[in-house]
PDB file of C-alpha atoms in Angstrom:
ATOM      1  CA  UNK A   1      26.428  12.879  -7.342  1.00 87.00           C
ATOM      2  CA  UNK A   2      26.351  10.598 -10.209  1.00 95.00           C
ATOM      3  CA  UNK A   3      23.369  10.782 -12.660  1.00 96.00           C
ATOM      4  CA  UNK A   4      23.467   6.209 -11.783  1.00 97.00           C
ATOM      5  CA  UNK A   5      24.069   6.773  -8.190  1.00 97.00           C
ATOM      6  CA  UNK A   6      20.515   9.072  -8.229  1.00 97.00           C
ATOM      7  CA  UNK A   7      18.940   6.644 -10.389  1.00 98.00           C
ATOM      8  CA  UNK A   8      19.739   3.600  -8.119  1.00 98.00           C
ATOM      9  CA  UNK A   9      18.508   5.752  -4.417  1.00 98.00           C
ATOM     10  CA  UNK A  10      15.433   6.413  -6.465  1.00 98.00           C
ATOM     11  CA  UNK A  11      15.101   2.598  -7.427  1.00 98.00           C
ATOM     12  CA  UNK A  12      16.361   1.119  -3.819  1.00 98.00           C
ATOM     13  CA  UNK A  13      13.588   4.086  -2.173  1.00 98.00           C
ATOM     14  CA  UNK A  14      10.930   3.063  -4.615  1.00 98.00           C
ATOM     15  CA  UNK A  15      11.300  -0.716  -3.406  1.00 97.00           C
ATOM     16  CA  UNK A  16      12.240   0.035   0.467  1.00 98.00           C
ATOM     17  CA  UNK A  17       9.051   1.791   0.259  1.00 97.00           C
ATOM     18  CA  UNK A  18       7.205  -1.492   0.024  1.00 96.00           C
ATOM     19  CA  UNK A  19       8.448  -2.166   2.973  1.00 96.00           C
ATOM     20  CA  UNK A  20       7.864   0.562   4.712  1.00 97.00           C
ATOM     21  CA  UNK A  21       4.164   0.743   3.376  1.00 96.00           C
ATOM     22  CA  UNK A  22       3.637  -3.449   4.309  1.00 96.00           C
ATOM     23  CA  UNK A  23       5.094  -2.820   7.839  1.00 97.00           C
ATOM     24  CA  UNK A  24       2.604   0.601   8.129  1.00 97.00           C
ATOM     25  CA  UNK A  25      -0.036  -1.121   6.783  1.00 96.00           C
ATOM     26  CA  UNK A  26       0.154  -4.316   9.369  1.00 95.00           C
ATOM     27  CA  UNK A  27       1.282  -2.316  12.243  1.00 96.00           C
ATOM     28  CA  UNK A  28      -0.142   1.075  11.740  1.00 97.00           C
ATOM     29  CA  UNK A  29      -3.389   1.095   9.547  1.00 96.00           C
ATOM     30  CA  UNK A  30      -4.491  -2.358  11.244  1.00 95.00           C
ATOM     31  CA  UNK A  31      -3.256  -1.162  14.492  1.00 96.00           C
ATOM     32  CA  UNK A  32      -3.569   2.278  15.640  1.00 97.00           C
ATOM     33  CA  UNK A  33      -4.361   4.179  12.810  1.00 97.00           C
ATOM     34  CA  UNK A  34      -7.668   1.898  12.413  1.00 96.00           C
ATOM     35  CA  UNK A  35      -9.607   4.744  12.682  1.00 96.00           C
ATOM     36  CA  UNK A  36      -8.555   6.332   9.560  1.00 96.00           C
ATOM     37  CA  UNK A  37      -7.954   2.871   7.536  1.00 95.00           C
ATOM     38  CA  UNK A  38     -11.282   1.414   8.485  1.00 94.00           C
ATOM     39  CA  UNK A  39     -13.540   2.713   6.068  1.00 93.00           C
ATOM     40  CA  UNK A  40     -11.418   1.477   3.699  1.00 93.00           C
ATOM     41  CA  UNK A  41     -12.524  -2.042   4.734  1.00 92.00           C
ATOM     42  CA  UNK A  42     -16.287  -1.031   4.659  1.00 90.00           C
ATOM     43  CA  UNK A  43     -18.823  -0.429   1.603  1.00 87.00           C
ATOM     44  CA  UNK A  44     -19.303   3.350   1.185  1.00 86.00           C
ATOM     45  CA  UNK A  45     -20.109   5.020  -1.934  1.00 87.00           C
ATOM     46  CA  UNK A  46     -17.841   8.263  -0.841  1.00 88.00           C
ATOM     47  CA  UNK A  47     -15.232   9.590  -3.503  1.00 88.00           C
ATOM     48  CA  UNK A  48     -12.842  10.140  -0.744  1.00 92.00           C
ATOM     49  CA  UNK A  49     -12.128   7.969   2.131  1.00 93.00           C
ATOM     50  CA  UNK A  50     -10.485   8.859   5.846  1.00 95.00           C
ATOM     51  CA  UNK A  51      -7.365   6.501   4.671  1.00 95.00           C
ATOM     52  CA  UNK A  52      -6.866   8.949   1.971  1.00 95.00           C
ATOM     53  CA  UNK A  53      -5.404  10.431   4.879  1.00 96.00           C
ATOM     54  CA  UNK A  54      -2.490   8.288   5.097  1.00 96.00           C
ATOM     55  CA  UNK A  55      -1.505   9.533   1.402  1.00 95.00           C
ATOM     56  CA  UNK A  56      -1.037  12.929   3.213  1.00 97.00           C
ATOM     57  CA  UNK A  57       1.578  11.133   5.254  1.00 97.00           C
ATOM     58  CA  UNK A  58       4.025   9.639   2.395  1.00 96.00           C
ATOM     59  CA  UNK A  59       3.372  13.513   1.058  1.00 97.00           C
ATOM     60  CA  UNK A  60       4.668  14.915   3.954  1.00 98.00           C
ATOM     61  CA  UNK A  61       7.538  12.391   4.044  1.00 97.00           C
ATOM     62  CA  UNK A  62       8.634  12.865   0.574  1.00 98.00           C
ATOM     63  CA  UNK A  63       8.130  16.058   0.981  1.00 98.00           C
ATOM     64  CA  UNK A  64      10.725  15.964   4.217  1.00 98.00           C
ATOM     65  CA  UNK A  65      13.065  14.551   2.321  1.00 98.00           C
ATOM     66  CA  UNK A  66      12.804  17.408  -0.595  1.00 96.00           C
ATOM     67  CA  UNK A  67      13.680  19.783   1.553  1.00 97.00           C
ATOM     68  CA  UNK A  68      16.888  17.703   3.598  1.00 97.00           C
ATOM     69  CA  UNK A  69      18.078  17.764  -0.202  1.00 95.00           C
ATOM     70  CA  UNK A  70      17.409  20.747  -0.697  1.00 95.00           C
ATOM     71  CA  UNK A  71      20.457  23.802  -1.129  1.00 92.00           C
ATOM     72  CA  UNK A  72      18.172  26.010  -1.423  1.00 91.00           C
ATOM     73  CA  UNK A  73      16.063  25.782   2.481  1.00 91.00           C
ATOM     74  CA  UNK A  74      19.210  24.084   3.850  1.00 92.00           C
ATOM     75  CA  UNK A  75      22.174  25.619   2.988  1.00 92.00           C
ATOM     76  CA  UNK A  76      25.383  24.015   3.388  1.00 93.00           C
ATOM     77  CA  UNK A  77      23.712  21.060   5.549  1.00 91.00           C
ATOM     78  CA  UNK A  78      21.809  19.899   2.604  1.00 94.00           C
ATOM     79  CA  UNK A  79      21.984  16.326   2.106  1.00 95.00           C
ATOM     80  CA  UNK A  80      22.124  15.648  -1.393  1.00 94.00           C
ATOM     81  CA  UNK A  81      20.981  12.043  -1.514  1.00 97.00           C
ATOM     82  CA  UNK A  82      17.755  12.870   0.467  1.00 97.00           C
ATOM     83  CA  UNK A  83      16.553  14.656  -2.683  1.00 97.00           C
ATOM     84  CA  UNK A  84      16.355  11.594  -4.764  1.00 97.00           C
ATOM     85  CA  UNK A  85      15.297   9.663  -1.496  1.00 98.00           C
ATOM     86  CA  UNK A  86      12.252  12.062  -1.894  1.00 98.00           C
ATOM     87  CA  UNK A  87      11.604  10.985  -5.549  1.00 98.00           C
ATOM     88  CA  UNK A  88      11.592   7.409  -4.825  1.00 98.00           C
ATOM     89  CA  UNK A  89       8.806   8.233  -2.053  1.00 98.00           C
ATOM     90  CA  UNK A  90       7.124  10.220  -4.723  1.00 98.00           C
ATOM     91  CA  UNK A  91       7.869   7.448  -7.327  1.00 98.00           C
ATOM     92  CA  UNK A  92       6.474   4.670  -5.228  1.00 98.00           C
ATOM     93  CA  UNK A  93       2.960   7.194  -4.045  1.00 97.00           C
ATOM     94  CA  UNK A  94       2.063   7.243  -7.749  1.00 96.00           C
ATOM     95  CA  UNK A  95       2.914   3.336  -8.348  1.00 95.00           C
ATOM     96  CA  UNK A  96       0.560   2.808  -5.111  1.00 93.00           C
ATOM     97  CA  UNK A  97      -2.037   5.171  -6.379  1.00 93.00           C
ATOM     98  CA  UNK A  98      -2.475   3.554 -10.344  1.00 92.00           C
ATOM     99  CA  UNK A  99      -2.124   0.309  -8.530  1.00 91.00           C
ATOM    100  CA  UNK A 100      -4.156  -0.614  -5.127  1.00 91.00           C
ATOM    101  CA  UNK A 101      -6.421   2.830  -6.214  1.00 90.00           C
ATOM    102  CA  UNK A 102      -6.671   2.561 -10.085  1.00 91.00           C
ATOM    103  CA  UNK A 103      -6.191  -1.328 -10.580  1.00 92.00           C
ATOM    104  CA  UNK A 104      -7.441  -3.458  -7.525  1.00 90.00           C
ATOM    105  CA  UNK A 105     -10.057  -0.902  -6.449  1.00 90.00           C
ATOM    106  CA  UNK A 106     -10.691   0.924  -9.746  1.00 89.00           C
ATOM    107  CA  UNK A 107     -10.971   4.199  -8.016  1.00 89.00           C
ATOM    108  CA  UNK A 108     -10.070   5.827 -11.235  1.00 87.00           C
ATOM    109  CA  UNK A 109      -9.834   3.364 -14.232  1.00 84.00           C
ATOM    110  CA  UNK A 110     -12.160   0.086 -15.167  1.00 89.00           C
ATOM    111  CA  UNK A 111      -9.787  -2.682 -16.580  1.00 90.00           C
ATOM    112  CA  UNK A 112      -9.647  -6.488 -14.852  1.00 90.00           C
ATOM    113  CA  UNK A 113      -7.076  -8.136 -15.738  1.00 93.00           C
ATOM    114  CA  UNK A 114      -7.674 -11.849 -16.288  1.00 93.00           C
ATOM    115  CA  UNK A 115      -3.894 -13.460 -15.917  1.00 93.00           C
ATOM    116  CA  UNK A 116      -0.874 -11.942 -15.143  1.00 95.00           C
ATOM    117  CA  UNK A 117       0.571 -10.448 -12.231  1.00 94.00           C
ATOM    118  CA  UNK A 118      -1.886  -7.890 -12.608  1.00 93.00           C
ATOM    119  CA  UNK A 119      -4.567 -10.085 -11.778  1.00 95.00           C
ATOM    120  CA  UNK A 120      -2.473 -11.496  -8.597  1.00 95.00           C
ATOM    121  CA  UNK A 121      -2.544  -8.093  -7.464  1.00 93.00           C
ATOM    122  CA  UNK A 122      -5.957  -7.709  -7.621  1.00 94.00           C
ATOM    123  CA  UNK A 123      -6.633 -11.169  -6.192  1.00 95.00           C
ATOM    124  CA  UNK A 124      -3.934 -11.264  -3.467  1.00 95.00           C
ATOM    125  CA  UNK A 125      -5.757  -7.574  -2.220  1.00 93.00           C
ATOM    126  CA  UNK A 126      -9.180  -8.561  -2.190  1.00 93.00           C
ATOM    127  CA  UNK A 127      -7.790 -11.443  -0.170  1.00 94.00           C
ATOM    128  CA  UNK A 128      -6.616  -9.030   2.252  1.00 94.00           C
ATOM    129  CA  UNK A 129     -10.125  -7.345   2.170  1.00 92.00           C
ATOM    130  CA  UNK A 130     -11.410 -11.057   2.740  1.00 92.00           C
ATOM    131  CA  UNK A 131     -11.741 -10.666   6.799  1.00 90.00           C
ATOM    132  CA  UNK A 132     -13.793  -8.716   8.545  1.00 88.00           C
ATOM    133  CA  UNK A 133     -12.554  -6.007  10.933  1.00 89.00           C
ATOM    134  CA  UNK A 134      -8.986  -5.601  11.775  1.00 90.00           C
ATOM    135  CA  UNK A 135      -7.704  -8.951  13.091  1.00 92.00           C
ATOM    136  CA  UNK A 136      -5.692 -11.325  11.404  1.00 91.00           C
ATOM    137  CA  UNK A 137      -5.638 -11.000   7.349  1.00 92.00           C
ATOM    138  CA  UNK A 138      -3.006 -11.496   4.892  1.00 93.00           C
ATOM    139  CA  UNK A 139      -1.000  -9.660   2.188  1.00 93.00           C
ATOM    140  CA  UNK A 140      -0.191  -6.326   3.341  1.00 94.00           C
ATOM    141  CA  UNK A 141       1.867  -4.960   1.172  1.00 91.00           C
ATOM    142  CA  UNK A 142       0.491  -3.392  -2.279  1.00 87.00           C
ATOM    143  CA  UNK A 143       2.694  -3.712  -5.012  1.00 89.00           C
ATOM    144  CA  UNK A 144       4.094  -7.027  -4.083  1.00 90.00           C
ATOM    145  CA  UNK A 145       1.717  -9.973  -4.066  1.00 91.00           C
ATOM    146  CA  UNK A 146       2.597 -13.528  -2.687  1.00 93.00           C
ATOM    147  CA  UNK A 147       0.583 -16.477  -4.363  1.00 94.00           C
ATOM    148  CA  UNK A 148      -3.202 -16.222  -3.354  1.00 95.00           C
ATOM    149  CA  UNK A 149      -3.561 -20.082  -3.538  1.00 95.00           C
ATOM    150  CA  UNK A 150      -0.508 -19.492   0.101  1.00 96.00           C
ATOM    151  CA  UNK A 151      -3.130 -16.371   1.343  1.00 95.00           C
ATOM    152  CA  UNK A 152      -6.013 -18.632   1.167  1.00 94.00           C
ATOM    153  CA  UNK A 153      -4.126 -21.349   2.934  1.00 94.00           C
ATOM    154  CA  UNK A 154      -3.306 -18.670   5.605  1.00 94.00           C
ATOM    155  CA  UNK A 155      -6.385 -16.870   6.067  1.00 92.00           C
ATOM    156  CA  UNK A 156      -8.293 -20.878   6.785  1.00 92.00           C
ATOM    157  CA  UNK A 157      -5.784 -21.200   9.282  1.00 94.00           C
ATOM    158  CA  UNK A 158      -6.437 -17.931  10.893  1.00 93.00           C
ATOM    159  CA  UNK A 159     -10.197 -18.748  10.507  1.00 91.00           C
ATOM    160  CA  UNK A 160      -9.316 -22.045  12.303  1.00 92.00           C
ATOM    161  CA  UNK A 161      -7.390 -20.933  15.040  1.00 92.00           C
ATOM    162  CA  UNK A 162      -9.847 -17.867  15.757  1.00 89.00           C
ATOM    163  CA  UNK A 163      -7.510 -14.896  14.623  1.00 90.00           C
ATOM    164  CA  UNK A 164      -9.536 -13.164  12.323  1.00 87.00           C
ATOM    165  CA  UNK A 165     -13.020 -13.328  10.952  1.00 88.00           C
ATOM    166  CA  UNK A 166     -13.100 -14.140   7.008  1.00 87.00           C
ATOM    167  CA  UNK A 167     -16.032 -13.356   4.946  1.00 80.00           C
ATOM    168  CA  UNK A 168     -17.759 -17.221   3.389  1.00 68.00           C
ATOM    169  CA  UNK A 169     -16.652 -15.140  -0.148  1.00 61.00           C
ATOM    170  CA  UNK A 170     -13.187 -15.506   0.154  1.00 55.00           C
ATOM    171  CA  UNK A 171     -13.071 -19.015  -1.094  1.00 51.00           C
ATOM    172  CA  UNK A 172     -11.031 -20.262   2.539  1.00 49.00           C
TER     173      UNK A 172
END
């Protein structure tokens, strides 16, 4: 394989990945995985929370995919592009972790950006943290951030038509 053709899976995995993580995040996290997301959405003063759980998850993916690559645990059957698959994963678990961890939450690092897309990011996620439980809410996807002046406009209309709960801070 190409040294491009591995660059571009890693690139392509890096941004499916957003994808994946919006649709697990919607479906999953505010669905049935609640359990392990919800603290997430609560004031705790915990260095860990249970949705650090779910980073245990793209681990074990990427890690899947390592080892699909890999010559070395599967022989002949290795599948060559699932190696680099498995770096994009990687890629896009360490993009998540400086960004929704470090930046919007600031888990590990103190910086607030005042313009930018950096500061959509933040502003677009706290948005998302804007309703209360697990109904409703808007941008669910965490490297990605549509215009907050659109989320705003959505989350009043979910506060309108009774889907979700928003908190008077969110500036609906």
């Amino acid at each position: 394989m190409s040294v491009i053709a591995a660059i571009l899976i890693v690139i392509a995995t890096i941004i499916a990945m957003e994808g994946v993580a919006w649709a697990s995040h919607k479906y999953v996290m505010h669905g049935f995985g609640w359990a392990w997301h919800r603290d997430h959405h609560e004031p705790h003063d915990n260095v860990l929370e249970r949705n650090d759980l779910f980073a245990l998850v793209g681990a074990a993916m990427s890690i899947a995919m390592f080892a699909l690559g890999s010559p070395w645990i599967m022989g002949e059957g290795a599948w060559p592009p699932a190696m680099w698959i498995g770096l994009g994963i990687m890629g896009y678990g360490v993009i998540y972790t400086l960004v929704h961890d470090g930046l919007v939450h600031q888990r590990y690092f103190r910086w607030v950006p005042r313009s930018g897309y950096a500061r959509r990011l933040v502003q677009a996620h706290k948005l998302h943290h804007a309703t209360v439980g697990r109904e409703g809410g808007v941008s669910f996807g965490f490297v990605f951030a549509r215009d907050p002046a659109r989320l705003k406009a959505e989350l009043k209309a979910q506060r309108e038509a009774g889907i979700a709960v928003v908190r008077d801070s969110a500036g609906t």
